Coordinates of N, CA and C and ligand atoms in Angstrom, one line a residue:
M25 N 43.4 220.8 202.7 CA 43.8 221.3 202.1 C 45.3 220.5 200.8
K26 N 45.3 221.5 200.1 CA 47.2 220.7 198.8 C 48.1 222.3 199.6
A27 N 48.9 221.4 199.7 CA 50.2 222.2 199.7 C 51.6 221.5 199.6
I28 N 52.3 221.8 199.3 CA 53.7 221.9 199.2 C 54.3 221.9 200.2
V29 N 54.9 221.6 201.1 CA 56.1 221.7 201.6 C 57.5 221.1 202.2
F30 N 58.7 222.1 202.8 CA 60.2 220.7 203.2 C 59.9 221.8 204.4
D31 N 60.2 219.6 204.6 CA 60.4 219.3 206.0 C 61.8 219.9 207.4
T32 N 63.0 220.2 206.3 CA 64.3 220.0 206.3 C 65.1 221.1 205.1
F33 N 65.7 222.1 205.3 CA 66.1 222.9 204.4 C 67.3 222.2 203.5
G34 N 66.8 222.9 202.2 CA 68.2 221.8 200.6 C 67.6 222.4 199.7
G35 N 67.3 221.5 199.1 CA 67.1 221.9 196.8 C 66.0 221.6 197.0
T36 N 65.3 221.5 195.3 CA 63.8 221.0 195.4 C 63.7 220.0 195.7
E37 N 64.9 219.7 196.6 CA 63.8 217.0 196.7 C 63.2 217.2 198.2
V38 N 63.3 218.0 198.8 CA 63.2 218.4 200.4 C 61.7 218.7 200.1
L39 N 60.6 219.2 198.5 CA 59.5 220.0 198.8 C 58.9 218.5 198.1
H40 N 58.0 218.5 199.0 CA 56.5 217.5 199.4 C 55.5 217.8 198.7
E41 N 54.3 216.8 198.7 CA 52.7 217.7 198.5 C 52.7 217.1 199.9
T42 N 51.9 217.4 200.3 CA 50.9 216.9 202.2 C 49.5 217.4 201.5
E43 N 48.3 217.1 203.5 CA 47.6 217.6 203.3 C 47.2 218.1 204.3
A44 N 46.8 219.6 204.2 CA 47.6 220.9 205.3 C 45.8 221.3 205.8
E45 N 45.5 221.7 206.6 CA 44.3 222.3 207.2 C 43.7 224.1 206.1
I46 N 43.3 224.1 205.8 CA 43.1 225.6 205.6 C 43.0 226.6 207.3
P47 N 44.6 227.4 206.6 CA 43.9 228.9 207.9 C 43.0 228.8 207.8
Q48 N 42.8 229.8 208.9 CA 41.3 230.7 209.4 C 42.8 232.0 209.3
P49 N 41.8 233.4 208.5 CA 42.6 234.2 208.6 C 42.2 235.0 210.8
G50 N 43.7 235.6 210.8 CA 43.9 236.5 212.1 C 43.5 238.0 211.6
T51 N 43.1 238.5 213.3 CA 43.3 239.9 213.1 C 44.0 240.2 211.7
G52 N 43.4 241.3 210.7 CA 44.6 242.9 209.8 C 44.9 241.4 208.1
Q53 N 44.7 240.1 208.7 CA 44.6 239.0 208.3 C 42.9 238.3 206.6
V54 N 43.6 238.3 205.3 CA 42.5 237.8 205.3 C 42.9 236.1 204.5
R55 N 41.9 235.3 204.5 CA 42.5 234.1 203.5 C 42.4 234.2 202.5
V56 N 43.0 233.7 201.0 CA 43.0 233.9 199.8 C 43.0 232.6 198.9
R57 N 41.5 232.6 198.2 CA 42.0 230.8 197.3 C 42.8 231.2 196.3
V58 N 43.8 230.9 195.8 CA 45.1 231.1 195.9 C 44.5 230.1 194.2
R59 N 44.7 231.0 193.5 CA 45.1 231.4 191.9 C 45.2 230.4 191.4
A60 N 46.9 231.6 191.2 CA 49.0 231.5 190.6 C 48.7 231.8 191.9
V61 N 50.2 230.8 191.4 CA 51.9 231.1 192.8 C 52.8 232.7 192.1
G62 N 53.9 233.1 192.1 CA 54.8 233.2 191.4 C 55.6 233.0 192.3
V63 N 57.1 232.3 191.0 CA 58.0 230.8 191.5 C 59.5 231.9 191.5
N64 N 59.2 232.8 192.7 CA 61.2 233.4 192.5 C 62.4 233.3 193.0
P65 N 62.6 233.9 192.7 CA 64.5 232.9 192.6 C 64.5 233.9 194.8
V66 N 63.7 234.0 195.1 CA 64.0 233.8 196.6 C 63.3 232.7 197.1
D67 N 62.6 232.3 196.6 CA 62.1 230.8 197.6 C 63.1 230.6 197.3
G68 N 63.9 229.5 196.6 CA 64.8 229.2 196.6 C 65.6 228.5 198.0
K69 N 66.6 230.3 197.4 CA 67.3 230.6 198.7 C 66.6 230.8 199.8
I70 N 65.5 231.0 200.2 CA 64.6 230.2 202.2 C 64.7 228.8 202.1
R71 N 64.1 228.4 201.2 CA 64.1 226.5 200.6 C 65.1 225.7 201.3
S72 N 66.3 226.5 201.0 CA 68.0 226.3 199.7 C 68.6 225.9 202.9
G73 N 68.4 226.8 203.1 CA 69.1 227.6 204.2 C 69.5 228.9 204.7
A74 N 69.5 229.9 203.2 CA 71.0 230.4 202.5 C 70.0 231.9 203.9
M75 N 69.0 231.6 203.5 CA 67.9 233.4 204.0 C 67.3 233.5 205.5
E76 N 68.2 231.8 206.3 CA 67.5 232.6 207.5 C 67.9 233.2 208.6
N77 N 69.4 234.0 207.9 CA 69.7 235.4 208.9 C 68.6 236.5 209.2
I78 N 67.9 236.0 207.5 CA 66.8 237.5 207.0 C 65.3 236.9 207.2
F79 N 65.0 235.9 207.0 CA 64.1 235.1 206.4 C 63.9 234.1 207.0
P80 N 63.3 234.2 208.8 CA 63.8 233.0 210.2 C 62.9 231.7 209.3
T81 N 63.0 230.2 209.7 CA 61.8 230.5 208.1 C 61.6 229.0 210.4
T82 N 60.2 228.6 210.0 CA 59.5 227.1 211.1 C 59.7 226.9 210.7
L83 N 59.9 225.0 210.3 CA 59.8 224.3 209.6 C 59.1 223.2 210.3
P84 N 58.0 222.0 209.4 CA 58.2 222.1 208.2 C 56.7 224.3 207.7
A85 N 56.8 224.0 206.1 CA 56.8 225.1 206.1 C 56.5 225.5 204.2
V86 N 55.5 225.6 203.9 CA 55.1 226.0 203.3 C 55.9 227.2 202.0
P87 N 56.6 226.8 200.8 CA 57.3 228.0 200.2 C 56.3 228.7 199.6
G88 N 56.3 229.9 198.9 CA 56.9 230.7 198.5 C 55.3 232.1 199.7
G89 N 55.5 233.4 198.0 CA 55.2 234.1 199.1 C 54.1 235.1 197.9
E90 N 55.0 235.4 196.9 CA 54.4 236.3 195.5 C 52.4 234.6 195.7
I91 N 51.1 235.5 195.0 CA 49.9 235.4 195.8 C 49.0 236.3 194.3
A92 N 48.3 235.3 193.9 CA 47.3 236.1 193.0 C 45.9 235.3 193.5
G93 N 45.3 235.7 193.9 CA 43.6 234.6 194.1 C 42.4 235.9 194.6
I94 N 41.6 235.2 194.7 CA 40.6 235.4 195.4 C 39.9 235.7 197.1
V95 N 39.9 236.8 197.9 CA 39.6 236.7 198.7 C 38.1 236.4 199.4
D96 N 38.4 234.8 200.0 CA 37.6 234.2 201.3 C 37.1 233.8 201.8
A97 N 37.7 235.3 203.1 CA 37.4 235.0 203.9 C 38.2 236.3 205.1
V98 N 37.6 237.0 205.9 CA 37.9 237.6 205.8 C 38.0 238.2 207.8
G99 N 39.7 237.8 208.0 CA 39.5 237.8 209.9 C 39.3 239.5 210.2
E100 N 39.0 239.9 211.4 CA 39.0 240.9 212.4 C 39.8 242.1 211.6
G101 N 39.4 243.1 211.9 CA 39.7 244.5 211.8 C 40.3 245.6 210.7
V102 N 39.6 243.8 209.4 CA 39.8 244.1 208.2 C 39.0 245.0 207.6
D103 N 38.7 246.0 206.1 CA 37.8 247.2 206.2 C 37.9 247.1 205.0
R104 N 39.1 246.9 204.2 CA 39.7 247.6 202.9 C 38.9 246.3 201.4
L105 N 39.1 245.2 202.2 CA 38.9 244.2 201.0 C 37.8 243.0 201.9
K106 N 36.9 242.9 200.8 CA 36.0 241.3 201.1 C 35.7 240.4 200.2
A107 N 35.3 239.8 201.1 CA 34.8 238.4 200.1 C 34.9 238.0 198.4
G108 N 35.3 237.4 198.3 CA 35.1 237.5 196.4 C 35.8 239.0 195.8
D109 N 36.6 239.6 196.6 CA 38.7 240.9 195.9 C 38.8 240.3 194.9
E110 N 39.0 240.4 194.2 CA 40.2 239.5 193.3 C 41.8 240.0 193.2
V111 N 42.7 240.0 193.9 CA 44.2 240.3 194.7 C 45.2 239.3 194.3
L112 N 46.2 239.8 194.6 CA 47.3 239.9 194.6 C 48.5 240.8 194.9
G113 N 50.2 239.8 195.8 CA 50.3 240.5 197.0 C 51.1 238.7 197.1
W114 N 51.3 239.0 198.8 CA 52.3 238.5 199.7 C 51.5 237.7 200.7
S115 N 51.8 236.4 200.8 CA 50.9 235.3 201.4 C 52.1 234.9 202.9
D116 N 51.4 235.4 204.0 CA 52.6 234.5 205.3 C 52.7 233.6 205.0
T117 N 51.5 233.1 205.6 CA 52.0 231.4 205.5 C 52.2 230.7 204.5
G118 N 52.7 230.9 203.2 CA 53.8 230.2 202.4 C 52.0 230.4 201.1
S119 N 52.8 229.9 199.4 CA 52.0 229.9 198.5 C 52.2 229.1 197.8
Y120 N 52.5 228.3 198.5 CA 52.3 227.1 197.7 C 51.0 226.3 197.9
A121 N 49.9 225.9 198.1 CA 49.1 226.3 198.7 C 47.9 226.7 198.3
E122 N 46.8 225.8 198.8 CA 45.4 226.0 198.1 C 45.0 227.3 198.4
Y123 N 45.2 227.3 199.9 CA 44.7 228.9 200.8 C 45.5 229.6 200.9
A124 N 46.2 230.4 200.7 CA 47.1 231.7 201.3 C 46.0 232.7 202.2
L125 N 46.9 232.6 204.0 CA 46.7 233.9 204.3 C 47.7 234.7 204.1
A126 N 47.2 236.0 204.0 CA 47.6 237.1 204.0 C 46.9 239.1 204.7
A127 N 48.3 239.6 205.0 CA 47.7 240.3 206.1 C 46.9 241.5 204.4
A128 N 46.2 241.8 204.7 CA 45.5 242.7 204.2 C 46.1 244.4 203.9
T129 N 47.2 244.7 204.2 CA 48.2 245.3 203.7 C 48.4 245.4 203.0
V130 N 49.6 244.1 202.2 CA 50.1 243.7 201.6 C 50.0 243.3 200.3
L131 N 48.4 243.4 200.4 CA 47.0 242.6 199.0 C 47.6 244.1 198.3
A132 N 46.6 243.8 196.7 CA 46.8 244.9 195.6 C 45.1 244.5 195.4
H133 N 44.2 245.3 194.4 CA 43.0 244.2 194.2 C 44.2 244.2 192.4
K134 N 43.4 243.8 192.6 CA 43.9 242.6 190.1 C 43.4 243.1 189.8
P135 N 43.5 245.0 188.4 CA 42.7 244.6 187.9 C 41.6 243.5 186.7
A136 N 41.2 244.0 186.5 CA 40.4 242.8 185.3 C 41.0 242.4 184.5
G137 N 41.8 243.2 183.6 CA 42.4 243.3 182.8 C 43.5 242.5 182.5
L138 N 43.9 242.6 183.4 CA 45.6 241.3 184.1 C 44.9 239.4 184.8
D139 N 45.6 238.6 183.6 CA 45.0 238.0 184.9 C 46.2 237.3 185.1
W140 N 45.7 235.8 185.7 CA 45.9 235.4 187.1 C 47.6 234.6 187.0
T141 N 48.4 234.3 186.0 CA 49.1 234.1 186.5 C 50.8 235.2 186.3
H142 N 50.3 236.0 184.8 CA 50.3 237.8 185.0 C 50.8 238.4 186.5
A143 N 49.0 238.3 187.5 CA 49.5 239.4 188.6 C 50.8 238.4 189.3
A144 N 50.3 237.1 189.7 CA 51.1 236.4 190.7 C 52.6 236.8 190.6
A145 N 53.0 236.6 188.8 CA 54.3 237.2 188.7 C 55.2 238.6 188.7
L146 N 53.8 239.4 189.4 CA 54.0 241.0 190.0 C 54.4 241.0 191.2
P147 N 53.6 240.8 193.2 CA 54.7 241.2 193.6 C 56.4 241.6 194.3
V148 N 57.2 240.6 193.4 CA 58.4 241.0 194.3 C 58.7 242.0 193.2
A149 N 58.5 241.7 192.1 CA 59.4 241.9 190.8 C 59.1 243.9 191.3
G150 N 57.9 244.1 191.0 CA 56.5 244.9 191.6 C 57.2 245.9 192.3
D151 N 57.2 245.2 193.5 CA 57.8 246.2 195.1 C 58.7 246.5 194.1
G152 N 59.3 246.0 194.4 CA 61.0 246.1 194.4 C 61.7 247.0 193.4
A153 N 61.3 247.6 192.4 CA 61.3 248.2 191.5 C 61.1 249.3 191.7
D154 N 59.3 249.9 192.5 CA 58.5 250.8 193.0 C 59.2 251.2 194.3
R155 N 60.0 250.3 194.4 CA 61.3 251.0 196.3 C 62.3 250.8 195.2
A156 N 62.5 250.8 195.1 CA 64.1 251.7 193.8 C 64.1 252.6 193.1
L157 N 62.4 253.1 192.7 CA 62.5 254.6 192.1 C 62.4 255.0 193.2
D158 N 61.8 254.9 194.6 CA 61.7 255.6 195.6 C 62.7 255.9 196.0
L159 N 63.5 255.2 196.2 CA 65.1 255.6 196.7 C 65.6 256.6 196.2
L160 N 65.6 256.0 194.6 CA 66.5 257.2 193.6 C 65.7 258.7 193.3
D161 N 64.0 258.4 194.8 CA 63.6 259.8 194.1 C 63.6 259.8 192.9
V162 N 63.2 259.0 190.9 CA 63.0 259.6 190.2 C 62.1 260.6 189.3
K163 N 62.1 261.7 189.2 CA 61.1 262.3 188.3 C 61.1 262.4 187.3
D164 N 59.9 263.5 186.9 CA 59.6 263.9 185.6 C 60.3 264.2 184.6
G165 N 61.0 264.0 183.4 CA 62.5 265.1 182.4 C 63.1 264.5 183.2
E166 N 63.8 263.5 184.3 CA 65.0 263.2 184.7 C 65.6 262.1 184.0
T167 N 67.0 261.4 183.4 CA 67.0 260.5 182.6 C 67.8 259.3 183.3
L168 N 67.3 257.9 183.3 CA 67.4 257.6 184.5 C 68.5 255.8 183.2
L169 N 70.1 255.4 183.5 CA 69.9 254.3 183.4 C 69.3 253.5 184.8
I170 N 68.9 251.9 183.1 CA 68.4 250.8 184.3 C 69.4 249.7 183.5
H171 N 70.5 249.5 184.5 CA 71.1 248.2 184.1 C 70.5 246.7 184.4
G172 N 70.1 246.0 183.1 CA 69.6 244.6 183.5 C 68.1 245.1 183.1
A173 N 67.5 246.1 182.0 CA 66.5 246.2 181.7 C 65.8 245.0 181.8
S174 N 66.5 244.0 181.1 CA 65.2 243.2 180.4 C 64.7 242.3 181.6
G175 N 65.3 241.4 182.7 CA 64.8 241.3 183.6 C 63.2 241.3 184.0
A176 N 63.4 240.5 185.2 CA 62.0 240.5 185.7 C 61.9 241.8 185.7
L177 N 62.8 241.9 187.4 CA 63.2 243.3 188.2 C 62.6 244.8 187.0
G178 N 64.1 244.9 186.9 CA 64.5 245.4 185.2 C 62.9 245.8 184.3
T179 N 61.6 245.3 183.6 CA 60.8 244.8 183.6 C 60.2 245.7 183.2
V180 N 59.9 245.7 184.9 CA 58.7 246.6 186.2 C 59.3 247.4 186.4
A181 N 60.6 247.8 186.6 CA 61.1 249.2 186.6 C 61.3 250.1 185.9
V182 N 61.5 249.3 184.4 CA 61.5 250.9 182.5 C 60.2 251.1 182.9
Q183 N 59.0 250.3 182.8 CA 58.1 250.8 182.7 C 57.9 252.0 184.1
L184 N 57.7 251.2 185.0 CA 57.3 252.3 186.5 C 58.1 253.5 186.0
A185 N 59.2 253.7 185.5 CA 59.6 255.8 185.5 C 59.2 255.8 183.7
V186 N 58.9 255.6 183.5 CA 58.1 256.0 182.0 C 57.5 256.4 182.2
A187 N 56.6 255.6 183.1 CA 55.1 256.1 183.6 C 55.8 257.7 184.8
R188 N 56.9 258.0 185.3 CA 57.4 258.5 186.1 C 56.9 260.3 185.2
G189 N 58.2 259.0 184.1 CA 57.9 261.2 182.9 C 59.8 260.3 182.7
A190 N 60.0 259.3 183.4 CA 61.5 259.6 183.4 C 62.2 259.0 181.7
R191 N 63.2 259.4 181.3 CA 63.8 259.2 179.8 C 64.6 258.3 180.5
V192 N 63.8 257.1 180.1 CA 64.8 256.0 180.3 C 66.2 254.9 179.4
I193 N 67.2 255.1 180.1 CA 68.5 253.8 178.4 C 67.9 252.8 179.7
G194 N 68.2 251.8 178.9 CA 68.2 250.8 180.0 C 69.3 249.8 178.7
T195 N 69.8 248.4 179.7 CA 70.6 248.0 178.9 C 70.4 246.2 179.3
A196 N 71.1 245.8 178.2 CA 70.5 243.8 178.3 C 70.9 243.5 176.9
G197 N 70.4 241.8 177.0 CA 71.8 241.6 175.7 C 71.8 241.4 174.6
P198 N 72.4 241.4 173.3 CA 71.6 241.8 172.6 C 70.4 241.3 171.6
A199 N 70.7 240.3 172.4 CA 69.0 239.3 172.2 C 67.6 240.0 172.4
N200 N 67.9 240.3 173.2 CA 66.9 241.4 174.8 C 67.0 243.1 173.7
Q201 N 67.7 243.6 173.1 CA 67.5 245.4 172.2 C 65.6 245.6 171.5
E202 N 65.5 244.8 171.4 CA 63.7 245.2 171.1 C 62.4 245.3 171.9
Y203 N 62.9 244.0 172.7 CA 62.0 243.9 174.1 C 62.2 245.2 174.7
V204 N 63.2 245.5 174.7 CA 63.1 247.1 176.1 C 63.3 247.2 175.2
S205 N 62.8 248.5 173.7 CA 62.6 249.1 173.5 C 61.6 249.0 173.4
S206 N 60.8 248.3 173.2 CA 59.4 248.0 173.6 C 58.5 248.2 174.7
L207 N 59.3 248.3 175.6 CA 58.6 249.1 176.6 C 58.5 250.5 176.8
G208 N 59.9 251.0 176.8 CA 59.5 252.3 175.9 C 61.0 252.8 177.0
A209 N 61.8 252.2 176.5 CA 63.9 253.1 177.6 C 64.3 252.7 175.5
T210 N 65.4 253.4 175.8 CA 66.2 253.2 174.9 C 67.5 252.1 175.2
A211 N 67.1 251.1 174.7 CA 67.4 250.0 174.9 C 69.6 249.9 174.0
L212 N 70.6 249.7 175.2 CA 71.6 249.2 175.2 C 72.4 248.1 175.6
V213 N 73.3 248.0 174.9 CA 74.2 246.7 175.4 C 75.2 246.6 175.9
Y214 N 75.0 245.7 177.5 CA 75.6 245.9 178.4 C 77.4 245.5 177.9
G215 N 77.9 245.2 179.1 CA 79.7 245.5 178.7 C 80.3 246.5 178.5
E216 N 82.1 246.0 177.4 CA 82.9 246.7 177.5 C 82.6 247.7 176.5
G217 N 82.3 249.2 176.7 CA 82.3 250.2 176.4 C 81.9 250.8 176.5
L218 N 80.0 250.2 178.0 CA 79.3 250.7 178.0 C 79.2 252.8 178.3
V219 N 80.1 252.8 179.2 CA 79.9 255.0 180.2 C 80.5 254.9 178.9
E220 N 80.9 255.0 177.1 CA 81.2 255.5 176.4 C 78.9 255.7 175.0
R221 N 79.2 254.6 175.5 CA 77.2 254.6 175.4 C 76.4 255.6 175.5
V222 N 76.8 254.3 176.6 CA 75.9 256.3 177.8 C 75.9 257.8 177.3
R223 N 77.5 257.3 177.4 CA 77.9 258.7 176.7 C 77.8 259.6 176.6
A224 N 76.9 259.0 175.6 CA 77.0 259.4 173.8 C 75.1 259.6 174.0
L225 N 74.3 258.5 174.5 CA 73.1 258.8 173.9 C 72.6 260.3 175.0
A226 N 73.8 260.8 176.4 CA 73.1 261.5 177.7 C 74.2 262.9 177.3
P227 N 74.5 263.1 177.0 CA 76.3 264.1 177.0 C 75.7 264.7 178.8
N228 N 75.4 265.0 178.2 CA 75.2 265.9 180.0 C 74.7 264.6 181.0
G229 N 75.1 263.1 181.3 CA 75.0 262.4 182.1 C 73.3 262.2 182.1
V230 N 73.1 261.1 183.1 CA 72.4 260.3 183.7 C 72.6 260.3 184.7
D231 N 70.5 261.6 185.4 CA 70.7 261.7 187.2 C 70.2 260.5 188.2
A232 N 70.1 259.3 187.3 CA 70.2 258.1 188.7 C 70.4 256.8 187.7
V233 N 71.0 256.1 188.9 CA 71.1 254.9 188.4 C 70.7 253.8 189.5
L234 N 69.7 252.5 188.4 CA 69.4 251.4 189.1 C 70.0 250.3 188.6
D235 N 70.8 249.3 188.9 CA 71.4 248.3 188.9 C 70.2 247.5 189.5
A236 N 69.5 246.4 188.5 CA 68.7 246.2 189.1 C 69.4 244.8 187.8
A237 N 70.4 244.7 186.8 CA 71.2 243.0 186.5 C 72.0 242.6 187.5
G238 N 72.5 243.6 189.5 CA 72.8 243.4 190.5 C 73.8 242.7 190.1
K239 N 75.2 242.1 189.0 CA 76.0 241.9 189.0 C 76.8 242.5 187.5
G240 N 78.2 243.1 187.7 CA 79.3 244.1 186.4 C 78.6 245.3 186.2
A241 N 78.2 245.4 186.9 CA 77.4 246.9 187.0 C 77.6 247.8 187.8
L242 N 78.0 247.8 189.4 CA 77.8 249.1 190.2 C 79.9 249.7 189.3
E243 N 80.9 249.2 188.4 CA 81.5 250.3 189.0 C 82.2 251.7 187.6
D244 N 81.5 251.1 186.4 CA 79.9 251.8 185.8 C 79.2 253.0 185.2
S245 N 78.2 252.7 186.5 CA 77.5 253.2 187.6 C 77.9 254.8 188.3
I246 N 79.5 254.3 188.9 CA 79.6 255.1 190.2 C 80.8 256.1 189.0
T247 N 81.6 255.3 188.1 CA 81.8 256.4 187.2 C 80.9 257.7 186.5
L248 N 80.4 256.9 186.0 CA 79.4 258.5 185.3 C 77.9 258.8 186.2
R249 N 78.4 258.2 187.1 CA 77.7 259.4 188.0 C 78.6 260.1 188.9
G250 N 80.3 259.9 189.1 CA 81.2 260.4 189.2 C 80.6 260.5 191.1
G251 N 80.4 259.6 190.9 CA 80.0 259.4 192.1 C 79.0 258.1 192.7
T252 N 78.8 258.3 193.9 CA 78.2 256.8 194.4 C 76.0 257.4 195.1
D253 N 76.8 258.4 194.1 CA 74.8 259.9 194.8 C 73.7 259.3 194.2
R254 N 72.6 259.3 194.3 CA 72.0 258.8 193.5 C 72.3 256.9 192.9
I255 N 72.6 256.0 193.0 CA 72.6 254.5 192.5 C 72.0 253.9 193.3
V256 N 71.1 252.6 192.7 CA 70.7 252.0 193.9 C 71.1 250.9 193.1
T257 N 71.2 249.0 193.6 CA 71.8 247.9 193.2 C 71.0 247.2 194.1
T258 N 70.8 246.6 193.1 CA 70.2 244.4 193.9 C 71.1 244.4 194.5
Ligands
LIG304 N1 63.0 238.5 190.2 C1 62.4 239.0 191.7 O1 61.4 239.9 192.0 C2 63.4 240.0 192.5 C3 62.7 240.6 193.2 C4 63.9 242.4 194.2 C5 65.1 241.9 194.1 N2 65.4 241.2 192.5 C6 67.1 241.3 192.7 O2 67.3 241.7 191.4 C7 68.6 241.1 190.3 C8 68.2 240.8 189.7 O3 67.4 240.4 189.1 P1 65.9 239.0 188.1 O4 65.4 238.1 188.6 O5 65.3 240.8 187.4 O6 67.5 238.3 187.1 P2 66.4 238.6 185.8 O7 65.0 238.4 185.2 O8 68.1 237.0 185.7 O9 67.3 239.5 184.4 C9 68.9 239.4 184.9 C10 69.1 241.1 183.9 O10 70.7 241.8 183.8 C11 71.6 241.6 182.7 N3 72.6 240.8 182.4 C12 73.0 240.0 182.2 N4 74.3 239.5 183.0 C13 74.5 240.7 182.8 C14 75.9 242.0 183.0 N5 77.2 240.8 183.0 N6 75.4 243.0 182.7 C15 74.5 243.9 182.6 N7 73.9 243.0 183.2 C16 73.2 242.2 182.9 C17 69.9 240.8 181.3 O11 70.4 240.3 180.3 P3 69.5 240.2 179.0 O12 69.3 238.3 179.8 O13 69.4 240.6 178.2 O14 71.0 239.8 178.4 C18 68.8 240.7 182.8 O15 68.2 241.7 182.9 C19 68.9 240.6 191.6 O16 69.7 241.3 192.0 C20 68.2 239.6 192.4 O17 67.9 238.8 193.9 C21 64.9 240.6 191.6

């Protein structure tokens, strides 16, 4: 099969195409014929070597984690997936390849109405958003502030929070206000004066804060919550 590999840590110049053996699924794994791959920011951080303490990498390595594709072989002990199933999720062996192995437990069935490229964009941001909302324990009827609502993580988080029944206030840049509204949130511009703008919309306070921007939002979040309780930051 064709695959992209890197033999040393570095920038994009270390990536090259190669011919590799088609991998065989082990116990609990399936093999996926890859149809689309997510190119996630974390792929570049792993390729650079900066993530070695968290995700140790054996070189040469195939980059990437996010896959969408069709199951074409099933390892021992897997009964929830079968050949021909359309799935999205996480690869164990790297996703930038024609075939990838994945643990059956980290794959989900792809909804029929979702195309391959959108499916491959979901796993990391979707998992991050879902876990953050669980950590915050966001409930029906609560008010949630999401910083960075127009970003990859924020886009998914707004929709999942609205689906939980929360009222969402979402921050974004001026160009993305309409977009954030279209996701189901009340949109606000981030930056100076944000605390006052949020208080005007939620005079009784916000119940929880998800900082999906990852920068510049923590201090305002603590001010709005009156402490660090029910704040999650990326
Ligand atoms: N992408 C993923 O799969 C993923 C998964 C888990 C965790 N994360 C983490 O989540 C964070 C965001 O990643 P992302 O991929 O979602 O990034 P992204 O798509 O670039 O989105 C960044 C968001 O932050 C907003 N923003 C930019 N400058 C800001 C500022 N000064 N104050 C407040 N908001 C600001 C942007 O608004 P405008 O664009 O409207 O200006 C946008 O909504 C990072 O820390 C990342 O490591 C990402």
